[in-house]
Amino acid sequence: MAVDRERIERLTRELLEAIGEDPDRPGLKQTPSRMAELYAELFAGVDEDPAAHLARTISVTRGPAPDTLPSGAVLLRDIRFRSVCEHHLLPFAGVAHLAYLPGEQVVGLGALVKVVETLASRPQVQERLGEQIADAIAEHLDTRGVLVVLDATHGCVTMRGGRQPFASTVTVAARGEFTDPVARTELITLIGASGAASHEARA
């Protein structure tokens, strides 16, 4: 079911009235329609199947350039994502790092980004988001192992409660061979090196 924009507009007007505001004053008059547009974007993944993005695969042994394909893990780092925490409907955002050990089939890297975007575009908690990404890749690709690391900051931590602006949350989801900590050590090191470089670039 698509996002009901008209209903969001009506409810936004009610919310503004409930906090003591006048939804018809100039600064707020367009807010209901803006909220409807925003929510349609933020929650576009509610009815979307992330597996659809993994349907087109490339054969390792019969592909156009099999000698150039990696025999080890495929690691895609620093995928920017944003989502909405289902507890307070506040945003959380960060980076996703995805790795998988391909079998006979690999997938275009852009498809992995689409999986993250689809699953992030719905009310979420970070812990579940990482597990859902790992499950989608493990169940719909020919893989021997999957690793998903998410590093994000949460509005419910930075904007309310303890108000810790620099606190971030890291979650790890592993499937197959990567459930062995020794097997994923190299990838975690590579991801850590990426994070260190990003921090230096921002400093």
XYZ file of N, CA, C and O in Angstrom:
812
model
N 0.850 -1.198 0.000
C 0.000 0.000 0.000
C 0.883 1.245 0.000
O 1.817 1.355 0.794
N 0.606 2.177 -0.911
C 1.369 3.412 -0.992
C 1.053 4.299 0.215
O -0.004 4.176 0.846
N 1.979 5.195 0.514
C 1.779 6.137 1.612
C 0.563 7.012 1.311
O 0.428 7.556 0.212
N -0.332 7.139 2.280
C -1.559 7.924 2.133
C -1.234 9.388 2.451
O -1.300 9.817 3.605
N -0.918 10.151 1.440
C -0.465 11.526 1.642
C -1.571 12.415 2.209
O -1.294 13.267 3.058
N -2.782 12.237 1.733
C -3.881 13.083 2.223
C -4.106 12.859 3.715
O -4.338 13.818 4.469
N -4.025 11.619 4.135
C -4.220 11.329 5.556
C -3.084 11.913 6.390
O -3.317 12.433 7.501
N -1.867 11.844 5.881
C -0.731 12.429 6.605
C -0.929 13.932 6.755
O -0.639 14.505 7.818
N -1.410 14.571 5.719
C -1.659 16.016 5.809
C -2.677 16.324 6.902
O -2.480 17.250 7.705
N -3.768 15.555 6.934
C -4.792 15.793 7.961
C -4.223 15.566 9.367
O -4.470 16.367 10.287
N -3.465 14.504 9.529
C -2.915 14.186 10.837
C -1.854 15.195 11.263
O -1.722 15.489 12.459
N -1.117 15.727 10.304
C -0.123 16.748 10.642
C -0.803 18.009 11.148
O -0.343 18.632 12.108
N -1.906 18.386 10.527
C -2.667 19.531 11.015
C -3.126 19.276 12.457
O -3.024 20.157 13.316
N -3.623 18.062 12.714
C -4.068 17.727 14.068
C -2.915 17.787 15.062
O -3.079 18.255 16.199
N -1.754 17.299 14.647
C -0.588 17.319 15.527
C -0.189 18.756 15.860
O 0.099 19.076 17.026
N -0.180 19.611 14.865
C 0.172 21.011 15.108
C -0.819 21.648 16.082
O -0.422 22.412 16.973
N -2.092 21.340 15.899
C -3.102 21.868 16.823
C -2.911 21.293 18.220
O -3.082 21.998 19.227
N -2.518 20.012 18.301
C -2.354 19.350 19.604
C -1.201 19.938 20.411
O -1.226 19.893 21.649
N -0.200 20.515 19.739
C 0.917 21.131 20.475
C 0.672 22.620 20.714
O 1.558 23.326 21.211
N -0.530 23.091 20.343
C -0.892 24.476 20.613
C -0.571 25.437 19.495
O -0.603 26.654 19.700
N -0.265 24.923 18.307
C 0.071 25.780 17.180
C -1.144 26.019 16.286
O -2.165 25.317 16.378
N -0.998 27.004 15.400
C -2.028 27.321 14.421
C -1.540 26.846 13.051
O -0.648 27.461 12.463
N -2.084 25.736 12.520
C -1.597 25.219 11.244
C -1.873 26.136 10.055
O -1.344 25.895 8.965
N -2.664 27.186 10.266
C -2.963 28.103 9.171
C -2.086 29.354 9.175
O -2.228 30.201 8.290
N -1.219 29.476 10.178
C -0.327 30.652 10.140
C 0.698 30.475 9.010
O 0.997 29.343 8.596
N 1.234 31.593 8.467
C 2.066 31.513 7.253
C 3.220 30.513 7.336
O 3.469 29.771 6.380
N 3.894 30.459 8.467
C 5.048 29.568 8.557
C 4.712 28.093 8.554
O 5.565 27.256 8.251
N 3.467 27.753 8.880
C 3.073 26.341 8.992
C 2.075 25.901 7.921
O 1.746 24.714 7.848
N 1.623 26.836 7.097
C 0.545 26.515 6.169
C 0.921 25.386 5.202
O 0.086 24.554 4.856
N 2.166 25.340 4.765
C 2.611 24.301 3.831
C 3.207 23.078 4.531
O 3.570 22.107 3.871
N 3.276 23.124 5.866
C 3.904 22.021 6.595
C 3.198 20.686 6.388
O 3.867 19.662 6.175
N 1.878 20.596 6.430
C 1.228 19.302 6.205
C 1.591 18.657 4.869
O 1.869 17.456 4.802
N 1.610 19.442 3.790
C 1.960 18.868 2.483
C 3.432 18.495 2.431
O 3.811 17.485 1.813
N 4.275 19.287 3.086
C 5.693 18.947 3.130
C 5.933 17.658 3.911
O 6.782 16.840 3.550
N 5.185 17.488 5.005
C 5.314 16.267 5.798
C 4.862 15.047 4.996
O 5.470 13.969 5.078
N 3.796 15.209 4.210
C 3.314 14.102 3.384
C 4.372 13.701 2.360
O 4.626 12.507 2.139
N 5.008 14.684 1.756
C 6.063 14.400 0.785
C 7.266 13.734 1.457
O 7.840 12.774 0.938
N 7.621 14.245 2.629
C 8.752 13.683 3.370
C 8.492 12.233 3.756
O 9.346 11.357 3.576
N 7.311 11.955 4.300
C 7.010 10.596 4.750
C 6.932 9.623 3.576
O 7.285 8.445 3.699
N 6.448 10.101 2.436
C 6.414 9.245 1.250
C 7.821 8.821 0.850
O 8.049 7.692 0.394
N 8.782 9.724 1.035
C 10.176 9.404 0.718
C 10.809 8.519 1.789
O 11.465 7.511 1.483
N 10.614 8.884 3.061
C 11.254 8.151 4.146
C 10.768 6.712 4.255
O 11.533 5.823 4.652
N 9.500 6.464 3.897
C 8.930 5.140 4.094
C 8.578 4.450 2.785
O 7.699 3.597 2.724
N 9.317 4.796 1.728
C 9.067 4.206 0.413
C 9.346 2.706 0.379
O 8.844 1.992 -0.491
N 10.127 2.200 1.330
C 10.491 0.790 1.308
C 9.544 -0.119 2.059
O 9.786 -1.329 2.119
N 8.448 0.425 2.626
C 7.561 -0.390 3.457
C 7.005 -1.588 2.683
O 6.961 -2.704 3.189
N 6.575 -1.383 1.456
C 5.980 -2.464 0.669
C 6.908 -2.977 -0.432
O 6.486 -3.738 -1.296
N 8.164 -2.569 -0.405
C 9.103 -2.979 -1.444
C 9.869 -4.219 -1.004
O 10.278 -4.336 0.151
N 10.081 -5.150 -1.929
C 10.792 -6.395 -1.644
C 12.282 -6.194 -1.927
O 12.664 -6.010 -3.083
N 13.142 -6.247 -0.906
C 14.571 -6.038 -1.146
C 15.184 -7.112 -2.035
O 16.163 -6.857 -2.741
N 14.603 -8.304 -2.040
C 15.142 -9.396 -2.854
C 15.042 -9.102 -4.348
O 15.812 -9.648 -5.145
N 14.104 -8.234 -4.738
C 13.940 -7.912 -6.154
C 15.214 -7.320 -6.747
O 15.495 -7.497 -7.935
N 15.999 -6.637 -5.926
C 17.223 -6.003 -6.421
C 18.341 -7.014 -6.651
O 19.363 -6.681 -7.267
N 18.164 -8.226 -6.147
C 19.210 -9.247 -6.257
C 18.893 -10.285 -7.327
O 19.579 -11.308 -7.425
N 17.861 -10.034 -8.112
C 17.408 -11.035 -9.087
C 18.383 -11.193 -10.247
O 18.531 -12.287 -10.797
N 19.059 -10.128 -10.635
C 19.994 -10.201 -11.775
C 21.397 -10.475 -11.260
O 21.992 -9.638 -10.578
N 21.926 -11.622 -11.593
C 23.262 -12.007 -11.144
C 24.174 -12.254 -12.340
O 23.716 -12.359 -13.483
N 25.466 -12.340 -12.052
C 26.480 -12.556 -13.079
C 27.221 -13.836 -12.732
O 27.675 -14.009 -11.589
N 27.372 -14.722 -13.708
C 28.082 -15.977 -13.484
C 29.575 -15.732 -13.357
O 30.178 -15.030 -14.177
N 30.185 -16.309 -12.332
C 31.627 -16.183 -12.148
C 32.371 -16.975 -13.215
O 33.337 -16.491 -13.815
N 31.932 -18.169 -13.495
C 32.661 -19.040 -14.427
C 32.314 -18.778 -15.883
O 33.097 -19.076 -16.781
N 31.126 -18.204 -16.149
C 30.722 -17.967 -17.533
C 30.513 -16.483 -17.815
O 29.901 -16.103 -18.805
N 31.023 -15.634 -16.936
C 30.864 -14.200 -17.109
C 31.767 -13.644 -18.179
O 32.603 -14.354 -18.753
N 31.635 -12.329 -18.474
C 32.425 -11.725 -19.564
C 33.915 -11.652 -19.266
O 34.716 -11.622 -20.193
N 34.291 -11.613 -17.985
C 35.723 -11.514 -17.648
C 35.986 -12.276 -16.358
O 36.329 -11.687 -15.337
N 35.856 -13.612 -16.402
C 35.956 -14.377 -15.156
C 37.312 -14.263 -14.474
O 37.394 -14.378 -13.257
N 38.372 -14.015 -15.248
C 39.703 -13.934 -14.639
C 39.865 -12.689 -13.766
O 40.794 -12.606 -12.962
N 38.994 -11.699 -13.934
C 39.124 -10.461 -13.162
C 38.298 -10.480 -11.887
O 38.396 -9.576 -11.079
N 37.458 -11.497 -11.706
C 36.582 -11.524 -10.551
C 37.308 -12.038 -9.322
O 38.159 -12.939 -9.423
N 37.024 -11.497 -8.159
C 37.727 -11.916 -6.950
C 37.334 -13.322 -6.531
O 36.194 -13.743 -6.710
N 38.300 -14.050 -5.986
C 38.009 -15.389 -5.485
C 37.657 -15.359 -4.002
O 37.125 -16.321 -3.468
N 37.965 -14.242 -3.342
C 37.659 -14.109 -1.925
C 36.422 -13.276 -1.707
O 35.512 -13.238 -2.540
N 36.397 -12.591 -0.573
C 35.216 -11.816 -0.215
C 35.072 -10.575 -1.084
O 36.056 -9.982 -1.531
N 33.823 -10.188 -1.306
C 33.494 -8.913 -1.936
C 33.042 -7.985 -0.817
O 32.094 -8.292 -0.095
N 33.738 -6.855 -0.655
C 33.437 -5.917 0.428
C 33.089 -4.558 -0.159
O 33.873 -3.968 -0.897
N 31.898 -4.090 0.168
C 31.455 -2.754 -0.242
C 31.338 -1.907 1.017
O 30.503 -2.176 1.879
N 32.186 -0.873 1.113
C 32.260 -0.071 2.335
C 31.549 1.272 2.175
O 31.356 1.768 1.081
N 31.213 1.841 3.336
C 30.777 3.241 3.416
C 29.545 3.557 2.569
O 29.494 4.571 1.877
N 28.534 2.695 2.651
C 27.247 2.984 2.008
C 26.464 3.895 2.950
O 26.082 3.486 4.047
N 26.224 5.108 2.530
C 25.463 6.039 3.364
C 23.994 5.641 3.400
O 23.406 5.330 2.361
N 23.407 5.640 4.569
C 21.988 5.336 4.668
C 21.347 6.222 5.726
O 22.010 6.757 6.614
N 20.038 6.370 5.623
C 19.263 7.044 6.653
C 17.968 6.271 6.852
O 17.425 5.667 5.926
N 17.499 6.275 8.077
C 16.280 5.562 8.412
C 15.549 6.335 9.497
O 15.984 7.431 9.897
N 14.436 5.770 9.970
C 13.645 6.398 11.026
C 13.424 5.370 12.125
O 12.918 4.269 11.865
N 13.818 5.729 13.341
C 13.636 4.834 14.480
C 12.148 4.703 14.794
O 11.435 5.704 14.914
N 11.683 3.465 14.922
C 10.256 3.260 15.141
C 9.800 3.620 16.547
O 8.596 3.699 16.806
N 10.728 3.841 17.469
C 10.340 4.149 18.849
C 9.869 5.593 19.025
O 8.904 5.856 19.744
N 10.570 6.539 18.385
C 10.212 7.952 18.532
C 9.994 8.649 17.186
O 9.753 9.858 17.152
N 10.108 7.896 16.082
C 10.029 8.470 14.736
C 11.043 9.589 14.545
O 10.759 10.604 13.891
N 12.229 9.387 15.127
C 13.342 10.292 14.909
C 14.337 9.614 13.965
O 14.441 8.383 13.929
N 15.092 10.407 13.205
C 16.005 9.799 12.223
C 17.235 9.180 12.866
O 17.680 9.603 13.939
N 17.768 8.163 12.203
C 19.122 7.719 12.475
C 19.816 7.497 11.133
O 19.173 7.150 10.143
N 21.100 7.749 11.108
C 21.827 7.717 9.836
C 23.275 7.332 10.078
O 23.817 7.545 11.164
N 23.870 6.774 9.054
C 25.270 6.377 9.185
C 25.761 5.685 7.937
O 25.340 6.008 6.814
N 26.657 4.710 8.124
C 27.224 3.970 7.004
C 27.025 2.478 7.218
O 27.036 1.987 8.347
N 26.848 1.775 6.108
C 26.763 0.319 6.112
C 27.963 -0.237 5.364
O 28.369 0.301 4.324
N 28.532 -1.305 5.896
C 29.606 -2.037 5.234
C 29.099 -3.453 4.990
O 28.679 -4.132 5.941
N 29.127 -3.900 3.725
C 28.597 -5.212 3.373
C 29.688 -6.064 2.743
O 30.437 -5.593 1.882
N 29.753 -7.308 3.158
C 30.690 -8.254 2.547
C 29.989 -9.581 2.344
O 29.144 -9.977 3.149
N 30.352 -10.264 1.249
C 29.850 -11.621 1.058
C 30.894 -12.452 0.320
O 31.724 -11.915 -0.422
N 30.870 -13.733 0.559
C 31.731 -14.695 -0.122
C 30.919 -15.296 -1.266
O 30.022 -16.109 -1.026
N 31.186 -14.919 -2.503
C 30.344 -15.396 -3.606
C 30.592 -16.865 -3.918
O 31.690 -17.384 -3.759
N 29.510 -17.499 -4.355
C 29.623 -18.843 -4.888
C 29.853 -18.751 -6.377
O 30.798 -18.123 -6.836
N 28.941 -19.320 -7.161
C 29.085 -19.276 -8.617
C 28.539 -17.981 -9.211
O 28.857 -17.621 -10.330
N 27.734 -17.263 -8.442
C 27.095 -16.052 -8.935
C 27.500 -14.842 -8.093
O 27.643 -14.954 -6.875
N 27.696 -13.707 -8.754
C 27.885 -12.434 -8.060
C 26.781 -11.492 -8.510
O 26.040 -11.777 -9.449
N 26.686 -10.355 -7.837
C 25.632 -9.388 -8.154
C 26.264 -8.022 -8.348
O 27.348 -7.740 -7.813
N 25.627 -7.173 -9.149
C 26.125 -5.816 -9.321
C 26.163 -5.083 -7.993
O 25.249 -5.233 -7.171
N 27.197 -4.292 -7.769
C 27.367 -3.628 -6.471
C 26.229 -2.664 -6.164
O 25.846 -2.487 -5.009
N 25.679 -2.051 -7.200
C 24.554 -1.142 -6.984
C 23.342 -1.840 -6.402
O 22.543 -1.226 -5.684
N 23.210 -3.143 -6.673
C 22.087 -3.901 -6.122
C 22.190 -3.996 -4.608
O 21.175 -3.967 -3.899
N 23.407 -4.111 -4.088
C 23.596 -4.166 -2.644
C 23.183 -2.848 -1.990
O 22.581 -2.836 -0.914
N 23.516 -1.746 -2.657
C 23.098 -0.430 -2.147
C 21.576 -0.351 -2.094
O 20.994 0.144 -1.119
N 20.907 -0.852 -3.140
C 19.448 -0.818 -3.196
C 18.825 -1.639 -2.077
O 17.772 -1.274 -1.534
N 19.448 -2.760 -1.717
C 18.933 -3.568 -0.611
C 18.956 -2.755 0.678
O 17.985 -2.736 1.451
N 20.076 -2.065 0.925
C 20.190 -1.233 2.125
C 19.140 -0.135 2.111
O 18.436 0.087 3.104
N 19.009 0.552 0.989
C 18.060 1.664 0.902
C 16.621 1.207 1.100
O 15.836 1.868 1.783
N 16.271 0.067 0.514
C 14.902 -0.440 0.638
C 14.564 -0.764 2.085
O 13.520 -0.357 2.612
N 15.454 -1.491 2.751
C 15.174 -1.905 4.123
C 15.294 -0.754 5.112
O 14.641 -0.769 6.162
N 16.090 0.248 4.791
C 16.205 1.421 5.667
C 15.012 2.350 5.522
O 14.711 3.117 6.447
N 14.300 2.270 4.398
C 13.194 3.197 4.133
C 11.875 2.655 4.682
O 10.888 2.469 3.954
N 11.890 2.389 5.968
C 10.701 1.932 6.690
C 10.981 2.156 8.175
O 12.145 2.330 8.556
N 9.988 2.166 9.035
C 10.269 2.291 10.467
C 11.185 1.142 10.904
O 10.892 -0.024 10.629
N 12.286 1.478 11.579
C 13.304 0.473 11.843
C 13.901 0.636 13.233
O 13.701 1.652 13.915
N 14.658 -0.389 13.625
C 15.665 -0.289 14.670
C 16.950 -0.809 14.035
O 16.900 -1.698 13.177
N 18.072 -0.258 14.430
C 19.326 -0.601 13.762
C 19.642 -2.089 13.863
O 20.138 -2.690 12.906
N 19.355 -2.666 15.031
C 19.674 -4.080 15.225
C 18.946 -4.960 14.201
O 19.527 -5.891 13.637
N 17.679 -4.649 13.961
C 16.901 -5.440 12.999
C 17.322 -5.138 11.566
O 17.362 -6.040 10.715
N 17.639 -3.891 11.288
C 18.028 -3.502 9.936
C 19.230 -4.304 9.463
O 19.241 -4.845 8.350
N 20.256 -4.414 10.304
C 21.435 -5.183 9.921
C 21.116 -6.643 9.677
O 21.617 -7.253 8.712
N 20.265 -7.228 10.520
C 19.894 -8.631 10.363
C 19.092 -8.842 9.078
O 19.283 -9.836 8.366
N 18.209 -7.905 8.759
C 17.402 -8.041 7.545
C 18.255 -7.933 6.287
O 18.020 -8.651 5.306
N 19.231 -7.038 6.301
C 20.135 -6.924 5.155
C 20.913 -8.221 4.976
O 21.039 -8.747 3.857
N 21.448 -8.746 6.080
C 22.211 -9.993 6.008
C 21.343 -11.139 5.499
O 21.778 -11.949 4.667
N 20.102 -11.230 5.982
C 19.203 -12.298 5.546
C 18.886 -12.188 4.058
O 18.860 -13.200 3.340
N 18.619 -10.977 3.584
C 18.277 -10.790 2.174
C 19.414 -11.268 1.273
O 19.184 -11.959 0.273
N 20.647 -10.917 1.628
C 21.793 -11.311 0.807
C 22.044 -12.815 0.915
O 22.267 -13.501 -0.090
N 21.982 -13.345 2.130
C 22.261 -14.772 2.334
C 21.216 -15.664 1.665
O 21.546 -16.727 1.130
N 19.956 -15.228 1.685
C 18.884 -16.067 1.171
C 18.677 -15.955 -0.334
O 18.160 -16.882 -0.963
N 19.106 -14.835 -0.930
C 18.786 -14.611 -2.337
C 20.005 -14.507 -3.236
O 19.865 -14.273 -4.440
N 21.202 -14.685 -2.677
C 22.416 -14.776 -3.479
C 23.103 -16.101 -3.193
O 22.916 -16.699 -2.134
N 23.921 -16.530 -4.144
C 24.729 -17.737 -3.966
C 25.958 -17.344 -3.138
O 26.964 -16.904 -3.691
N 25.845 -17.452 -1.822
C 26.922 -17.011 -0.942
C 27.324 -18.102 0.039
O 26.517 -18.954 0.413
N 28.595 -18.015 0.469
C 29.094 -18.898 1.518
C 29.175 -18.173 2.857
O 29.361 -18.798 3.894
N 29.025 -16.865 2.819
C 29.075 -16.080 4.040
C 28.686 -14.643 3.776
O 28.899 -14.125 2.673
N 28.090 -13.991 4.767
C 27.662 -12.596 4.656
C 28.021 -11.875 5.953
O 27.864 -12.434 7.041
N 28.487 -10.636 5.818
C 28.790 -9.798 6.976
C 28.214 -8.410 6.735
O 28.434 -7.823 5.671
N 27.479 -7.898 7.710
C 26.901 -6.552 7.625
C 27.270 -5.793 8.895
O 26.926 -6.226 9.999
N 27.957 -4.673 8.735
C 28.322 -3.814 9.866
C 27.682 -2.451 9.637
O 27.897 -1.824 8.597
N 26.889 -1.996 10.603
C 26.257 -0.680 10.535
C 26.822 0.205 11.634
O 26.973 -0.236 12.778
N 27.118 1.438 11.282
C 27.620 2.429 12.242
C 26.777 3.680 12.065
O 26.840 4.331 11.016
N 25.970 4.017 13.075
C 24.998 5.102 12.895
C 24.837 5.936 14.156
O 25.076 5.464 15.271
N 24.413 7.171 13.965
C 24.025 8.042 15.066
C 22.513 8.172 15.067
O 21.878 8.208 14.006
N 21.935 8.235 16.265
C 20.487 8.187 16.434
C 19.959 9.479 17.041
O 20.481 9.954 18.051
N 18.895 10.006 16.437
C 18.283 11.212 16.967
C 17.777 11.044 18.378
O 17.789 11.991 19.175
N 17.330 9.816 18.726
C 16.815 9.603 20.080
C 17.929 9.628 21.124
O 17.653 9.723 22.323
N 19.186 9.572 20.677
C 20.334 9.683 21.581
C 20.938 11.080 21.516
O 21.318 11.657 22.539
N 21.005 11.650 20.305
C 21.664 12.948 20.145
C 20.752 14.134 20.424
O 21.224 15.203 20.799
N 19.411 13.963 20.271
C 18.494 15.097 20.358
C 17.611 15.089 21.598
O 16.974 16.092 21.906
N 17.504 13.955 22.276
C 16.635 13.870 23.442
C 17.338 13.039 24.511
O 18.435 12.544 24.307
N 16.681 12.887 25.659
C 17.268 12.054 26.716
C 18.617 12.577 27.154
O 18.763 13.725 27.563
N 19.644 11.729 27.019
C 20.987 12.113 27.445
C 21.666 13.127 26.551
O 22.656 13.737 26.931
N 21.151 13.306 25.314
C 21.689 14.278 24.357
C 23.206 14.133 24.218
O 23.971 15.033 24.561
N 23.604 13.033 23.665
C 25.015 12.738 23.433
C 25.314 12.900 21.939
O 25.130 11.968 21.148
N 25.777 14.068 21.502
C 25.895 14.352 20.067
C 26.940 13.520 19.333
O 26.878 13.393 18.111
N 27.907 12.951 20.050
C 28.967 12.204 19.379
C 28.840 10.697 19.541
O 29.700 9.942 19.098
N 27.777 10.239 20.188
C 27.607 8.802 20.400
C 27.122 8.130 19.114
O 26.229 8.633 18.438
N 27.732 7.006 18.788
C 27.283 6.225 17.640
C 27.096 4.775 18.061
O 27.657 4.323 19.063
N 26.308 4.060 17.282
C 25.997 2.659 17.572
C 26.517 1.783 16.438
O 26.275 2.079 15.260
N 27.211 0.718 16.795
C 27.731 -0.232 15.817
C 27.060 -1.584 16.040
O 27.009 -2.071 17.176
N 26.538 -2.163 14.961
C 25.944 -3.499 15.035
C 26.583 -4.381 13.972
O 26.994 -3.904 12.911
N 26.661 -5.668 14.270
C 27.262 -6.645 13.361
C 26.281 -7.796 13.166
O 25.747 -8.339 14.143
N 26.030 -8.152 11.910
C 25.212 -9.321 11.575
C 26.032 -10.214 10.658
O 26.607 -9.740 9.672
N 26.113 -11.490 10.975
C 26.947 -12.419 10.207
C 26.160 -13.671 9.857
O 25.316 -14.131 10.628
N 26.471 -14.222 8.690
C 25.859 -15.460 8.232
C 26.949 -16.364 7.639
O 27.964 -15.883 7.143
N 26.712 -17.661 7.668
C 27.612 -18.609 7.032
C 29.006 -18.587 7.627
O 29.183 -18.561 8.848
N 30.022 -18.581 6.765
C 31.408 -18.654 7.209
C 31.817 -17.474 8.087
O 32.726 -17.585 8.909
N 31.131 -16.347 7.934
C 31.502 -15.163 8.718
C 30.946 -15.184 10.138
O 31.183 -14.243 10.904
N 30.210 -16.216 10.493
C 29.838 -16.346 11.901
C 31.046 -16.732 12.748
O 31.017 -16.582 13.969
N 32.099 -17.205 12.094
C 33.369 -17.507 12.782
C 34.153 -16.203 12.925
O 34.526 -15.591 11.921
N 34.417 -15.732 14.169
C 35.131 -14.467 14.353
C 36.472 -14.420 13.640
O 36.874 -13.365 13.136
N 37.174 -15.535 13.570
C 38.478 -15.558 12.900
C 38.313 -15.286 11.411
O 39.089 -14.550 10.808
N 37.260 -15.837 10.810
C 37.036 -15.676 9.372
C 36.734 -14.230 8.993
O 37.015 -13.804 7.874
N 36.154 -13.462 9.909
C 35.794 -12.082 9.568
C 36.805 -11.056 10.067
O 36.611 -9.851 9.858
N 37.885 -11.490 10.682
C 38.867 -10.563 11.255
C 39.443 -9.630 10.196
O 39.549 -8.411 10.401
N 39.822 -10.179 9.031
C 40.418 -9.355 7.984
C 39.450 -8.278 7.513
O 39.833 -7.118 7.314
N 38.186 -8.655 7.347
C 37.195 -7.688 6.880
C 36.955 -6.597 7.911
O 36.841 -5.415 7.561
N 36.855 -6.977 9.178
C 36.666 -5.988 10.239
C 37.839 -5.018 10.256
O 37.659 -3.800 10.447
N 39.056 -5.522 10.013
C 40.238 -4.661 9.956
C 40.140 -3.685 8.798
O 40.434 -2.488 8.940
N 39.719 -4.169 7.639
C 39.572 -3.299 6.472
C 38.508 -2.234 6.704
O 38.669 -1.075 6.333
N 37.402 -2.627 7.324
C 36.345 -1.673 7.628
C 36.842 -0.631 8.624
O 36.582 0.560 8.479
N 37.599 -1.079 9.638
C 38.162 -0.158 10.625
C 39.103 0.846 10.002
O 39.097 2.027 10.349
N 39.903 0.390 9.017
C 40.815 1.301 8.326
C 40.028 2.347 7.557
O 40.395 3.511 7.495
N 38.892 1.930 6.980
C 38.038 2.869 6.258
C 37.490 3.923 7.208
O 37.467 5.112 6.916
N 37.044 3.474 8.394
C 36.491 4.412 9.365
C 37.520 5.405 9.849
O 37.241 6.592 10.009
N 38.749 4.933 10.063
C 39.813 5.831 10.506
C 40.106 6.894 9.453
O 40.308 8.061 9.771
N 40.112 6.468 8.174
C 40.368 7.432 7.099
C 39.262 8.473 7.033
O 39.516 9.657 6.794
N 38.019 8.038 7.241
C 36.891 8.984 7.193
C 36.993 9.999 8.322
O 36.728 11.184 8.140
N 37.365 9.547 9.533
C 37.515 10.454 10.657
C 38.614 11.476 10.392
O 38.489 12.657 10.718
N 39.726 11.030 9.779
C 40.816 11.964 9.466
C 40.383 12.995 8.435
O 40.744 14.168 8.524
N 39.572 12.559 7.469
C 39.113 13.490 6.438
C 38.200 14.548 7.035
O 38.183 15.698 6.570
N 37.421 14.194 8.075
C 36.512 15.153 8.696
C 37.204 16.055 9.698
O 36.664 17.084 10.090
N 38.376 15.641 10.163
C 39.082 16.411 11.197
C 39.651 17.713 10.655
O 39.885 17.864 9.476
